[in-house]
Amino acid sequence: MTDANRGVARAVQSEIYRAGLSGTRPAVPVDPAALEAAARKALPAEAFAYLAGGAGSEATMAANRAAFARWGIWPRVLRDVAERDLSIELLGRRRPTPFVLSPIGVIELAHRDADVAVGRAAAALGVPYVLSNQASRPMEEVAEAMGDGVRWFQLYWSASDELNASLVRRAEASGCEAIVVTLDTHLLGWRVRDLDLGFLPFTRGQGIAQYTADPAFADLVRRRLTRGGGGGARPRVTPALLRSALAIARSGARTPLVEGGVRAALRSPVPRAAIETFLDVFANPALEWADLARLREWTSLPILLKGVLHPADASRALDHGVDGVVVSNHGGRQVDGAVASLDALPGVVERLGGRVPIILDSGVRGGADAVKALALGATAVGIGRPYAYGLAVAGEAGVREVVRNHLAELDLTLALAGHRSIAELGPETLRAS
Ligand SMILES: Cc1cc2nc3c(=O)[nH]c(=O)nc-3n(C[C@H](O)[C@H](O)[C@H](O)COP(=O)(O)O)c2cc1C
Ligand SMILES: O=C(O)C(=O)c1ccccc1
């Protein structure tokens, strides 16, 4: 742990305890259930449902939590834990903490500052941020806001290779250090809460900022607009025009009394064509292992596969030369009744045998959960919904607070369990209960 981050973890503990003495409450609830409840209160029903919901009966979400509950940490005593080190080695670099922020799309639903606020918070705390393919702000803008903060790019491998290659090129140019390909969402899961509310953000042009800022996507939209019409007008669709057409359409959709100009923009075929083009290219259930070779041609960055659960898939990932995997069931949003992410972890760890890093997410709600995942062999741990809730409640500061709470609880749990570093954690740290 760097001095700065040791400071962060310690300061959070003492700040929280001292504030408690004087009766002051933190801006963002520390208790995970209270944090979720505060986000629910802060948000419109549709936005909260989208963030909090899972697939079907949400059995996978419950399984994720139950899997953590089945492991007990076995504290050891009298081991001089006065100095602790939370750093890890990940993708060839020492990182101050074992956390990353998992990609969360359409995060404008939580707060208007969206990905930019999350990026600033991540950079301030030295935690890598995985920029979502479904972001609300283009990666270039978030990268700029993050300065030297570490970012990776999460790719949804669309049906257009021109678009895929372009996104990856932009990620490299934006200083992303890795590409995380999410494989569990080639189709969107059966999201009961959203279906019952009739809410799908993309149909309103939300969560497609990476696309509307992309030159290859602009080509696809232009082709759609001019399809079949040899003699028709050929609109000059640029990424900038796409962005502004969508922005106007969205503000018009929220404003009952729209100005004439806005009304005209709403009648413009461009935003509609952008949304339809997105819907056309997003789904790609035909993707298979052999396709991965093309990604290697597009980039020299490390490639991680997100959504690996089965040990046999972990072995195949290794055969294909990937640089890491993210053990994840997408927070229970894809397959209802899927195996819990933490339950899948030991099998993946066994197959990968320390050769490539393994990140675990899905169901992590605090530092003690992180200790369990790290003890079971994860290299690092992804925080998901909790930071989105922090953003909903208190913007950038809320994200910072949520991540700091994870760090502080991790540091305390490590100490109280009798360990000085992440490297000391292993299966013997835990007991199945
Ligand atoms: C609202 C929401 C949007 C998400 N969007 C993405 C995404 O764009 N790309 C992706 O790979 N994962 C996405 N995820 C999955 C997260 O990266 C992560 O796997 C998940 O949130 C972990 O589960 P947890 O939030 O229960 O801890 C999303 C999750 C949520 C809750
Ligand atoms: O909502 C999600 O979980 C997600 O990953 C996603 C997938 C496609 C578009 C937007 C978000």
GROMACS .gro file of C-alpha atoms and ligand atoms in nm:
model
  475
    1MET     CA    1   0.000   0.000   0.000
    2THR     CA    2   0.136   0.340  -0.085
    3ASP     CA    3   0.154   0.597   0.193
    4ALA     CA    4  -0.130   0.786   0.027
    5ASN     CA    5  -0.359   0.487   0.024
    6ARG     CA    6  -0.258   0.368   0.370
    7GLY     CA    7  -0.357   0.719   0.471
    8VAL     CA    8  -0.690   0.685   0.292
    9ALA     CA    9  -0.785   0.359   0.465
   10ARG     CA   10  -0.678   0.478   0.812
   11ALA     CA   11  -0.830   0.823   0.775
   12VAL     CA   12  -1.164   0.676   0.676
   13GLN     CA   13  -1.178   0.462   0.987
   14SER     CA   14  -1.093   0.738   1.226
   15GLU     CA   15  -1.310   0.994   1.044
   16ILE     CA   16  -1.609   0.765   1.058
   17TYR     CA   17  -1.562   0.683   1.425
   18ARG     CA   18  -1.496   1.043   1.526
   19ALA     CA   19  -1.789   1.175   1.324
   20GLY     CA   20  -2.004   0.913   1.495
   21LEU     CA   21  -1.896   1.049   1.835
   22SER     CA   22  -2.026   1.391   1.746
   23GLY     CA   23  -2.345   1.251   1.598
   24THR     CA   24  -2.258   1.339   1.235
   25ARG     CA   25  -2.362   1.090   0.974
   26PRO     CA   26  -2.163   1.025   0.655
   27ALA     CA   27  -2.310   1.167   0.331
   28VAL     CA   28  -2.336   0.817   0.193
   29PRO     CA   29  -2.460   0.532   0.414
   30VAL     CA   30  -2.191   0.280   0.504
   31ASP     CA   31  -2.429  -0.015   0.538
   32PRO     CA   32  -2.476  -0.168   0.188
   33ALA     CA   33  -2.852  -0.214   0.226
   34ALA     CA   34  -2.891   0.144   0.352
   35LEU     CA   35  -2.679   0.264   0.059
   36GLU     CA   36  -2.911   0.087  -0.185
   37ALA     CA   37  -3.216   0.231  -0.007
   38ALA     CA   38  -3.069   0.582  -0.027
   39ALA     CA   39  -3.014   0.539  -0.402
   40ARG     CA   40  -3.370   0.419  -0.443
   41LYS     CA   41  -3.489   0.733  -0.270
   42ALA     CA   42  -3.268   0.959  -0.479
   43LEU     CA   43  -3.372   0.819  -0.819
   44PRO     CA   44  -3.677   0.790  -1.043
   45ALA     CA   45  -3.829   0.441  -1.023
   46GLU     CA   46  -3.711   0.343  -1.375
   47ALA     CA   47  -3.351   0.444  -1.312
   48PHE     CA   48  -3.332   0.258  -0.982
   49ALA     CA   49  -3.493  -0.053  -1.133
   50TYR     CA   50  -3.238  -0.055  -1.414
   51LEU     CA   51  -2.940  -0.026  -1.178
   52ALA     CA   52  -3.062  -0.259  -0.906
   53GLY     CA   53  -3.241  -0.522  -1.111
   54GLY     CA   54  -3.127  -0.862  -1.223
   55ALA     CA   55  -3.248  -1.132  -1.458
   56GLY     CA   56  -3.571  -1.323  -1.398
   57SER     CA   57  -3.639  -1.405  -1.036
   58GLU     CA   58  -3.301  -1.254  -0.940
   59ALA     CA   59  -3.190  -1.591  -0.806
   60THR     CA   60  -2.836  -1.530  -0.932
   61MET     CA   61  -2.814  -1.205  -0.737
   62ALA     CA   62  -2.922  -1.390  -0.422
   63ALA     CA   63  -2.676  -1.673  -0.496
   64ASN     CA   64  -2.390  -1.422  -0.525
   65ARG     CA   65  -2.456  -1.296  -0.173
   66ALA     CA   66  -2.520  -1.644  -0.030
   67ALA     CA   67  -2.186  -1.765  -0.166
   68PHE     CA   68  -2.000  -1.499   0.035
   69ALA     CA   69  -2.200  -1.590   0.345
   70ARG     CA   70  -2.091  -1.953   0.320
   71TRP     CA   71  -1.728  -1.869   0.386
   72GLY     CA   72  -1.601  -1.771   0.729
   73ILE     CA   73  -1.280  -1.578   0.786
   74TRP     CA   74  -1.063  -1.748   1.045
   75PRO     CA   75  -0.893  -1.475   1.248
   76ARG     CA   76  -0.540  -1.531   1.380
   77VAL     CA   77  -0.399  -1.345   1.683
   78LEU     CA   78  -0.066  -1.202   1.811
   79ARG     CA   79   0.095  -1.159   1.470
   80ASP     CA   80   0.208  -0.793   1.468
   81VAL     CA   81  -0.019  -0.642   1.206
   82ALA     CA   82   0.071  -0.279   1.285
   83GLU     CA   83   0.201  -0.220   0.929
   84ARG     CA   84  -0.020  -0.337   0.645
   85ASP     CA   85   0.014  -0.343   0.269
   86LEU     CA   86  -0.293  -0.346   0.045
   87SER     CA   87  -0.101  -0.339  -0.282
   88ILE     CA   88  -0.115  -0.606  -0.549
   89GLU     CA   89   0.064  -0.690  -0.873
   90LEU     CA   90  -0.170  -0.670  -1.171
   91LEU     CA   91  -0.087  -0.671  -1.544
   92GLY     CA   92   0.278  -0.607  -1.476
   93ARG     CA   93   0.231  -0.313  -1.241
   94ARG     CA   94   0.213  -0.265  -0.868
   95ARG     CA   95  -0.130  -0.122  -0.782
   96PRO     CA   96  -0.204   0.051  -0.450
   97THR     CA   97  -0.527  -0.143  -0.387
   98PRO     CA   98  -0.681  -0.474  -0.500
   99PHE     CA   99  -0.997  -0.303  -0.628
  100VAL     CA  100  -1.112  -0.206  -0.975
  101LEU     CA  101  -1.436  -0.034  -1.069
  102SER     CA  102  -1.632  -0.271  -1.293
  103PRO     CA  103  -1.791  -0.122  -1.605
  104ILE     CA  104  -2.143   0.010  -1.555
  105GLY     CA  105  -2.333   0.127  -1.860
  106VAL     CA  106  -2.600   0.398  -1.887
  107ILE     CA  107  -2.472   0.548  -1.563
  108GLU     CA  108  -2.635   0.883  -1.645
  109LEU     CA  109  -2.935   0.712  -1.487
  110ALA     CA  110  -2.759   0.756  -1.152
  111HIS     CA  111  -2.623   1.111  -1.197
  112ARG     CA  112  -2.586   1.363  -1.476
  113ASP     CA  113  -2.206   1.376  -1.432
  114ALA     CA  114  -2.211   1.004  -1.507
  115ASP     CA  115  -1.885   0.838  -1.618
  116VAL     CA  116  -1.688   1.160  -1.574
  117ALA     CA  117  -1.763   1.172  -1.200
  118VAL     CA  118  -1.677   0.804  -1.158
  119GLY     CA  119  -1.352   0.853  -1.349
  120ARG     CA  120  -1.247   1.143  -1.129
  121ALA     CA  121  -1.322   0.946  -0.811
  122ALA     CA  122  -1.132   0.641  -0.937
  123ALA     CA  123  -0.831   0.852  -1.034
  124ALA     CA  124  -0.829   1.023  -0.694
  125LEU     CA  125  -0.808   0.688  -0.515
  126GLY     CA  126  -0.568   0.505  -0.749
  127VAL     CA  127  -0.829   0.248  -0.849
  128PRO     CA  128  -0.845   0.139  -1.216
  129TYR     CA  129  -1.177   0.222  -1.384
  130VAL     CA  130  -1.311  -0.005  -1.656
  131LEU     CA  131  -1.486   0.232  -1.900
  132SER     CA  132  -1.810   0.080  -2.025
  133ASN     CA  133  -1.890   0.023  -2.390
  134GLN     CA  134  -2.236   0.150  -2.294
  135ALA     CA  135  -2.111   0.466  -2.128
  136SER     CA  136  -2.304   0.791  -2.113
  137ARG     CA  137  -1.996   0.996  -2.201
  138PRO     CA  138  -1.739   0.919  -2.470
  139MET     CA  139  -1.417   0.760  -2.346
  140GLU     CA  140  -1.213   1.059  -2.468
  141GLU     CA  141  -1.396   1.290  -2.228
  142VAL     CA  142  -1.361   1.053  -1.933
  143ALA     CA  143  -0.992   0.993  -2.007
  144GLU     CA  144  -0.935   1.368  -2.008
  145ALA     CA  145  -1.110   1.403  -1.671
  146MET     CA  146  -0.905   1.116  -1.524
  147GLY     CA  147  -0.560   1.263  -1.603
  148ASP     CA  148  -0.308   0.994  -1.507
  149GLY     CA  149  -0.577   0.775  -1.349
  150VAL     CA  150  -0.564   0.416  -1.473
  151ARG     CA  151  -0.841   0.314  -1.713
  152TRP     CA  152  -0.922   0.007  -1.915
  153PHE     CA  153  -1.184  -0.023  -2.188
  154GLN     CA  154  -1.467  -0.276  -2.182
  155LEU     CA  155  -1.570  -0.388  -2.530
  156TYR     CA  156  -1.902  -0.528  -2.637
  157TRP     CA  157  -1.804  -0.713  -2.952
  158SER     CA  158  -2.068  -0.589  -3.193
  159ALA     CA  159  -2.166  -0.735  -3.529
  160SER     CA  160  -1.957  -0.466  -3.705
  161ASP     CA  161  -1.583  -0.527  -3.706
  162GLU     CA  162  -1.522  -0.176  -3.837
  163LEU     CA  163  -1.689  -0.046  -3.522
  164ASN     CA  164  -1.506  -0.293  -3.295
  165ALA     CA  165  -1.167  -0.203  -3.438
  166SER     CA  166  -1.248   0.167  -3.415
  167LEU     CA  167  -1.353   0.144  -3.048
  168VAL     CA  168  -1.033  -0.039  -2.964
  169ARG     CA  169  -0.825   0.216  -3.154
  170ARG     CA  170  -0.993   0.497  -2.962
  171ALA     CA  171  -0.934   0.313  -2.633
  172GLU     CA  172  -0.562   0.297  -2.711
  173ALA     CA  173  -0.557   0.664  -2.803
  174SER     CA  174  -0.742   0.745  -2.478
  175GLY     CA  175  -0.469   0.583  -2.270
  176CYS     CA  176  -0.659   0.269  -2.173
  177GLU     CA  177  -0.419   0.002  -2.048
  178ALA     CA  178  -0.626  -0.307  -2.126
  179ILE     CA  179  -0.927  -0.429  -2.322
  180VAL     CA  180  -1.190  -0.621  -2.126
  181VAL     CA  181  -1.421  -0.812  -2.359
  182THR     CA  182  -1.753  -0.890  -2.195
  183LEU     CA  183  -1.884  -1.223  -2.320
  184ASP     CA  184  -2.193  -1.281  -2.107
  185THR     CA  185  -2.406  -1.009  -2.271
  186HIS     CA  186  -2.413  -1.081  -2.645
  187LEU     CA  187  -2.789  -1.048  -2.587
  188LEU     CA  188  -2.950  -0.850  -2.307
  189GLY     CA  189  -3.086  -1.068  -2.023
  190TRP     CA  190  -3.452  -1.108  -1.923
  191ARG     CA  191  -3.482  -0.805  -1.696
  192VAL     CA  192  -3.822  -0.835  -1.536
  193ARG     CA  193  -3.822  -0.500  -1.356
  194ASP     CA  194  -3.741  -0.312  -1.678
  195LEU     CA  195  -3.990  -0.511  -1.882
  196ASP     CA  196  -4.270  -0.434  -1.638
  197LEU     CA  197  -4.184  -0.063  -1.646
  198GLY     CA  198  -4.146  -0.068  -2.024
  199PHE     CA  199  -3.806   0.091  -1.975
  200LEU     CA  200  -3.512   0.039  -2.209
  201PRO     CA  201  -3.265   0.329  -2.192
  202PHE     CA  202  -3.115   0.273  -2.537
  203THR     CA  203  -3.445   0.336  -2.710
  204ARG     CA  204  -3.418   0.689  -2.567
  205GLY     CA  205  -3.064   0.728  -2.688
  206GLN     CA  206  -2.913   0.679  -2.342
  207GLY     CA  207  -2.597   0.473  -2.291
  208ILE     CA  208  -2.478   0.490  -2.652
  209ALA     CA  209  -2.221   0.771  -2.622
  210GLN     CA  210  -1.929   0.548  -2.728
  211TYR     CA  211  -2.120   0.478  -3.049
  212THR     CA  212  -2.240   0.827  -3.134
  213ALA     CA  213  -1.885   0.959  -3.087
  214ASP     CA  214  -1.742   0.699  -3.322
  215PRO     CA  215  -1.651   0.761  -3.688
  216ALA     CA  216  -1.711   0.398  -3.788
  217PHE     CA  217  -2.054   0.412  -3.624
  218ALA     CA  218  -2.129   0.735  -3.809
  219ASP     CA  219  -2.055   0.546  -4.133
  220LEU     CA  220  -2.306   0.277  -4.036
  221VAL     CA  221  -2.572   0.539  -3.962
  222ARG     CA  222  -2.501   0.717  -4.290
  223ARG     CA  223  -2.537   0.388  -4.477
  224ARG     CA  224  -2.869   0.323  -4.305
  225LEU     CA  225  -2.998   0.670  -4.392
  226THR     CA  226  -2.906   0.635  -4.758
  227ARG     CA  227  -2.989   0.267  -4.797
  228GLY     CA  228  -3.166   0.185  -5.120
  229GLY     CA  229  -3.201   0.552  -5.206
  230GLY     CA  230  -2.952   0.594  -5.486
  231GLY     CA  231  -3.097   0.930  -5.588
  232GLY     CA  232  -3.191   1.054  -5.240
  233ALA     CA  233  -3.016   1.317  -5.035
  234ARG     CA  234  -2.699   1.200  -4.861
  235PRO     CA  235  -2.685   1.360  -4.517
  236ARG     CA  236  -2.337   1.426  -4.387
  237VAL     CA  237  -2.352   1.225  -4.063
  238THR     CA  238  -2.055   1.305  -3.847
  239PRO     CA  239  -1.997   1.188  -3.488
  240ALA     CA  240  -2.055   1.548  -3.376
  241LEU     CA  241  -2.389   1.568  -3.557
  242LEU     CA  242  -2.496   1.234  -3.410
  243ARG     CA  243  -2.409   1.352  -3.062
  244SER     CA  244  -2.592   1.682  -3.086
  245ALA     CA  245  -2.896   1.531  -3.262
  246LEU     CA  246  -2.930   1.283  -2.979
  247ALA     CA  247  -2.876   1.542  -2.709
  248ILE     CA  248  -3.147   1.763  -2.856
  249ALA     CA  249  -3.384   1.471  -2.900
  250ARG     CA  250  -3.333   1.374  -2.537
  251SER     CA  251  -3.384   1.720  -2.392
  252GLY     CA  252  -3.687   1.761  -2.618
  253ALA     CA  253  -3.827   1.434  -2.490
  254ARG     CA  254  -3.802   1.565  -2.135
  255THR     CA  255  -3.940   1.912  -2.208
  256PRO     CA  256  -4.313   1.940  -2.279
  257LEU     CA  257  -4.284   2.280  -2.450
  258VAL     CA  258  -4.016   2.238  -2.711
  259GLU     CA  259  -3.888   2.523  -2.921
  260GLY     CA  260  -3.941   2.511  -3.296
  261GLY     CA  261  -3.577   2.422  -3.355
  262VAL     CA  262  -3.590   2.134  -3.115
  263ARG     CA  263  -3.911   2.009  -3.270
  264ALA     CA  264  -3.738   2.008  -3.605
  265ALA     CA  265  -3.446   1.813  -3.461
  266LEU     CA  266  -3.687   1.560  -3.318
  267ARG     CA  267  -3.831   1.510  -3.663
  268SER     CA  268  -3.480   1.462  -3.799
  269PRO     CA  269  -3.419   1.102  -3.899
  270VAL     CA  270  -3.064   1.109  -3.758
  271PRO     CA  271  -3.127   1.026  -3.388
  272ARG     CA  272  -3.370   0.752  -3.481
  273ALA     CA  273  -3.124   0.606  -3.727
  274ALA     CA  274  -2.850   0.613  -3.461
  275ILE     CA  275  -3.064   0.424  -3.214
  276GLU     CA  276  -3.177   0.172  -3.473
  277THR     CA  277  -2.820   0.120  -3.590
  278PHE     CA  278  -2.715   0.054  -3.231
  279LEU     CA  279  -2.997  -0.198  -3.185
  280ASP     CA  280  -2.894  -0.366  -3.511
  281VAL     CA  281  -2.527  -0.409  -3.430
  282PHE     CA  282  -2.526  -0.466  -3.053
  283ALA     CA  283  -2.648  -0.825  -3.039
  284ASN     CA  284  -2.385  -1.071  -3.156
  285PRO     CA  285  -2.467  -1.423  -3.038
  286ALA     CA  286  -2.261  -1.573  -3.322
  287LEU     CA  287  -1.932  -1.474  -3.155
  288GLU     CA  288  -1.700  -1.772  -3.094
  289TRP     CA  289  -1.351  -1.852  -2.969
  290ALA     CA  290  -1.192  -1.832  -3.314
  291ASP     CA  291  -1.299  -1.467  -3.341
  292LEU     CA  292  -1.064  -1.364  -3.059
  293ALA     CA  293  -0.769  -1.377  -3.298
  294ARG     CA  294  -0.904  -1.065  -3.472
  295LEU     CA  295  -0.892  -0.864  -3.150
  296ARG     CA  296  -0.523  -0.951  -3.128
  297GLU     CA  297  -0.480  -0.797  -3.472
  298TRP     CA  298  -0.658  -0.479  -3.367
  299THR     CA  299  -0.456  -0.414  -3.052
  300SER     CA  300  -0.137  -0.493  -2.865
  301LEU     CA  301  -0.300  -0.410  -2.529
  302PRO     CA  302  -0.358  -0.688  -2.274
  303ILE     CA  303  -0.691  -0.866  -2.335
  304LEU     CA  304  -0.912  -0.984  -2.049
  305LEU     CA  305  -1.229  -1.191  -2.090
  306LYS     CA  306  -1.518  -1.091  -1.863
  307GLY     CA  307  -1.793  -1.335  -1.780
  308VAL     CA  308  -1.587  -1.654  -1.755
  309LEU     CA  309  -1.742  -1.893  -1.499
  310HIS     CA  310  -1.679  -2.250  -1.617
  311PRO     CA  311  -1.333  -2.400  -1.555
  312ALA     CA  312  -1.330  -2.542  -1.909
  313ASP     CA  313  -1.377  -2.189  -2.047
  314ALA     CA  314  -1.092  -2.071  -1.824
  315SER     CA  315  -0.869  -2.334  -1.985
  316ARG     CA  316  -0.978  -2.230  -2.333
  317ALA     CA  317  -0.906  -1.868  -2.246
  318LEU     CA  318  -0.554  -1.971  -2.155
  319ASP     CA  319  -0.518  -2.169  -2.480
  320HIS     CA  320  -0.616  -1.854  -2.669
  321GLY     CA  321  -0.343  -1.657  -2.498
  322VAL     CA  322  -0.559  -1.407  -2.313
  323ASP     CA  323  -0.395  -1.192  -2.047
  324GLY     CA  324  -0.658  -1.230  -1.777
  325VAL     CA  325  -1.015  -1.320  -1.693
  326VAL     CA  326  -1.295  -1.158  -1.498
  327VAL     CA  327  -1.498  -1.417  -1.311
  328SER     CA  328  -1.842  -1.258  -1.318
  329ASN     CA  329  -2.207  -1.334  -1.376
  330HIS     CA  330  -2.275  -0.968  -1.455
  331GLY     CA  331  -2.423  -0.910  -1.111
  332GLY     CA  332  -2.698  -1.163  -1.183
  333ARG     CA  333  -2.835  -0.957  -1.473
  334GLN     CA  334  -2.795  -1.216  -1.748
  335VAL     CA  335  -2.871  -1.580  -1.661
  336ASP     CA  336  -3.125  -1.625  -1.383
  337GLY     CA  337  -3.012  -1.922  -1.177
  338ALA     CA  338  -2.649  -1.900  -1.291
  339VAL     CA  339  -2.376  -2.028  -1.063
  340ALA     CA  340  -2.261  -1.770  -0.808
  341SER     CA  341  -1.949  -1.585  -0.914
  342LEU     CA  342  -1.762  -1.666  -0.591
  343ASP     CA  343  -1.857  -2.036  -0.624
  344ALA     CA  344  -1.709  -2.040  -0.974
  345LEU     CA  345  -1.384  -1.878  -0.861
  346PRO     CA  346  -1.194  -2.181  -0.716
  347GLY     CA  347  -1.243  -2.387  -1.034
  348VAL     CA  348  -1.111  -2.104  -1.250
  349VAL     CA  349  -0.819  -2.044  -1.013
  350GLU     CA  350  -0.726  -2.412  -1.034
  351ARG     CA  351  -0.718  -2.412  -1.416
  352LEU     CA  352  -0.531  -2.085  -1.450
  353GLY     CA  353  -0.277  -2.171  -1.182
  354GLY     CA  354  -0.147  -1.819  -1.132
  355ARG     CA  355  -0.048  -1.779  -1.498
  356VAL     CA  356  -0.282  -1.486  -1.564
  357PRO     CA  357  -0.465  -1.251  -1.327
  358ILE     CA  358  -0.820  -1.325  -1.219
  359ILE     CA  359  -1.060  -1.049  -1.124
  360LEU     CA  360  -1.377  -1.138  -0.939
  361ASP     CA  361  -1.695  -0.934  -0.937
  362SER     CA  362  -2.067  -0.985  -0.868
  363GLY     CA  363  -2.197  -0.952  -0.515
  364VAL     CA  364  -1.902  -0.773  -0.356
  365ARG     CA  365  -2.049  -0.537  -0.094
  366GLY     CA  366  -1.750  -0.450   0.122
  367GLY     CA  367  -1.392  -0.511   0.229
  368ALA     CA  368  -1.463  -0.837   0.409
  369ASP     CA  369  -1.611  -0.979   0.087
  370ALA     CA  370  -1.293  -0.873  -0.091
  371VAL     CA  371  -1.084  -1.062   0.168
  372LYS     CA  372  -1.281  -1.378   0.089
  373ALA     CA  373  -1.241  -1.343  -0.288
  374LEU     CA  374  -0.868  -1.268  -0.257
  375ALA     CA  375  -0.822  -1.563  -0.020
  376LEU     CA  376  -0.989  -1.791  -0.276
  377GLY     CA  377  -0.737  -1.684  -0.538
  378ALA     CA  378  -0.868  -1.368  -0.703
  379THR     CA  379  -0.591  -1.125  -0.797
  380ALA     CA  380  -0.826  -0.827  -0.772
  381VAL     CA  381  -1.188  -0.752  -0.696
  382GLY     CA  382  -1.444  -0.552  -0.895
  383ILE     CA  383  -1.690  -0.315  -0.731
  384GLY     CA  384  -2.017  -0.275  -0.923
  385ARG     CA  385  -2.355  -0.149  -0.807
  386PRO     CA  386  -2.230   0.004  -0.478
  387TYR     CA  387  -2.036   0.279  -0.658
  388ALA     CA  388  -2.333   0.350  -0.884
  389TYR     CA  389  -2.543   0.394  -0.571
  390GLY     CA  390  -2.281   0.625  -0.420
  391LEU     CA  391  -2.294   0.829  -0.742
  392ALA     CA  392  -2.673   0.848  -0.723
  393VAL     CA  393  -2.666   0.970  -0.363
  394ALA     CA  394  -2.375   1.216  -0.367
  395GLY     CA  395  -2.214   1.237  -0.711
  396GLU     CA  396  -1.836   1.210  -0.745
  397ALA     CA  397  -1.788   1.246  -0.367
  398GLY     CA  398  -2.034   0.962  -0.317
  399VAL     CA  399  -1.830   0.731  -0.541
  400ARG     CA  400  -1.515   0.827  -0.353
  401GLU     CA  401  -1.680   0.755  -0.022
  402VAL     CA  402  -1.808   0.413  -0.127
  403VAL     CA  403  -1.466   0.308  -0.256
  404ARG     CA  404  -1.295   0.446   0.056
  405ASN     CA  405  -1.532   0.247   0.274
  406HIS     CA  406  -1.439  -0.070   0.084
  407LEU     CA  407  -1.070   0.012   0.133
  408ALA     CA  408  -1.108   0.090   0.502
  409GLU     CA  409  -1.304  -0.227   0.573
  410LEU     CA  410  -1.053  -0.431   0.377
  411ASP     CA  411  -0.763  -0.285   0.575
  412LEU     CA  412  -0.940  -0.342   0.909
  413THR     CA  413  -1.048  -0.695   0.823
  414LEU     CA  414  -0.697  -0.783   0.711
  415ALA     CA  415  -0.556  -0.655   1.041
  416LEU     CA  416  -0.820  -0.814   1.261
  417ALA     CA  417  -0.780  -1.147   1.081
  418GLY     CA  418  -0.406  -1.130   1.156
  419HIS     CA  419  -0.262  -1.049   0.812
  420ARG     CA  420  -0.024  -0.782   0.694
  421SER     CA  421  -0.068  -0.807   0.320
  422ILE     CA  422  -0.296  -0.935   0.045
  423ALA     CA  423  -0.026  -1.185  -0.048
  424GLU     CA  424  -0.068  -1.358   0.290
  425LEU     CA  425  -0.429  -1.444   0.214
  426GLY     CA  426  -0.497  -1.800   0.100
  427PRO     CA  427  -0.748  -2.085   0.132
  428GLU     CA  428  -0.627  -2.141   0.492
  429THR     CA  429  -0.762  -1.794   0.576
  430LEU     CA  430  -1.115  -1.927   0.528
  431ARG     CA  431  -1.339  -2.201   0.656
  432ALA     CA  432  -1.648  -2.319   0.466
  433SER     CA  433  -1.945  -2.293   0.698
  434LIG     C1  434  -2.658  -0.096  -1.422
  434LIG     C2  435  -2.548  -0.189  -1.461
  434LIG     C3  436  -2.490  -0.172  -1.585
  434LIG     C4  437  -2.386  -0.257  -1.623
  434LIG     N1  438  -2.325  -0.236  -1.743
  434LIG     C5  439  -2.222  -0.314  -1.779
  434LIG     C6  440  -2.152  -0.289  -1.898
  434LIG     O1  441  -2.181  -0.195  -1.971
  434LIG     N2  442  -2.052  -0.372  -1.931
  434LIG     C7  443  -2.015  -0.479  -1.853
  434LIG     O2  444  -1.923  -0.553  -1.887
  434LIG     N3  445  -2.076  -0.502  -1.736
  434LIG     C8  446  -2.178  -0.421  -1.698
  434LIG     N4  447  -2.239  -0.444  -1.578
  434LIG     C9  448  -2.190  -0.552  -1.491
  434LIG    C10  449  -2.080  -0.502  -1.396
  434LIG     O3  450  -1.962  -0.476  -1.466
  434LIG    C11  451  -2.049  -0.605  -1.287
  434LIG     O4  452  -2.016  -0.728  -1.346
  434LIG    C12  453  -2.164  -0.624  -1.190
  434LIG     O5  454  -2.222  -0.500  -1.157
  434LIG    C13  455  -2.118  -0.693  -1.063
  434LIG     O6  456  -2.224  -0.724  -0.980
  434LIG     P1  457  -2.264  -0.636  -0.851
  434LIG     O7  458  -2.299  -0.502  -0.901
  434LIG     O8  459  -2.382  -0.708  -0.795
  434LIG     O9  460  -2.146  -0.638  -0.760
  434LIG    C14  461  -2.343  -0.361  -1.537
  434LIG    C15  462  -2.403  -0.375  -1.412
  434LIG    C16  463  -2.503  -0.290  -1.373
  434LIG    C17  464  -2.561  -0.307  -1.236
  435LIG     O1  465  -2.721  -0.334  -1.840
  435LIG     C1  466  -2.622  -0.407  -1.842
  435LIG     O2  467  -2.596  -0.488  -1.752
  435LIG     C2  468  -2.530  -0.403  -1.953
  435LIG     O3  469  -2.425  -0.456  -1.944
  435LIG     C3  470  -2.564  -0.337  -2.078
  435LIG     C4  471  -2.570  -0.410  -2.195
  435LIG     C5  472  -2.606  -0.346  -2.312
  435LIG     C6  473  -2.631  -0.214  -2.313
  435LIG     C7  474  -2.623  -0.143  -2.194
  435LIG     C8  475  -2.589  -0.203  -2.075
   0.00000   0.00000   0.00000
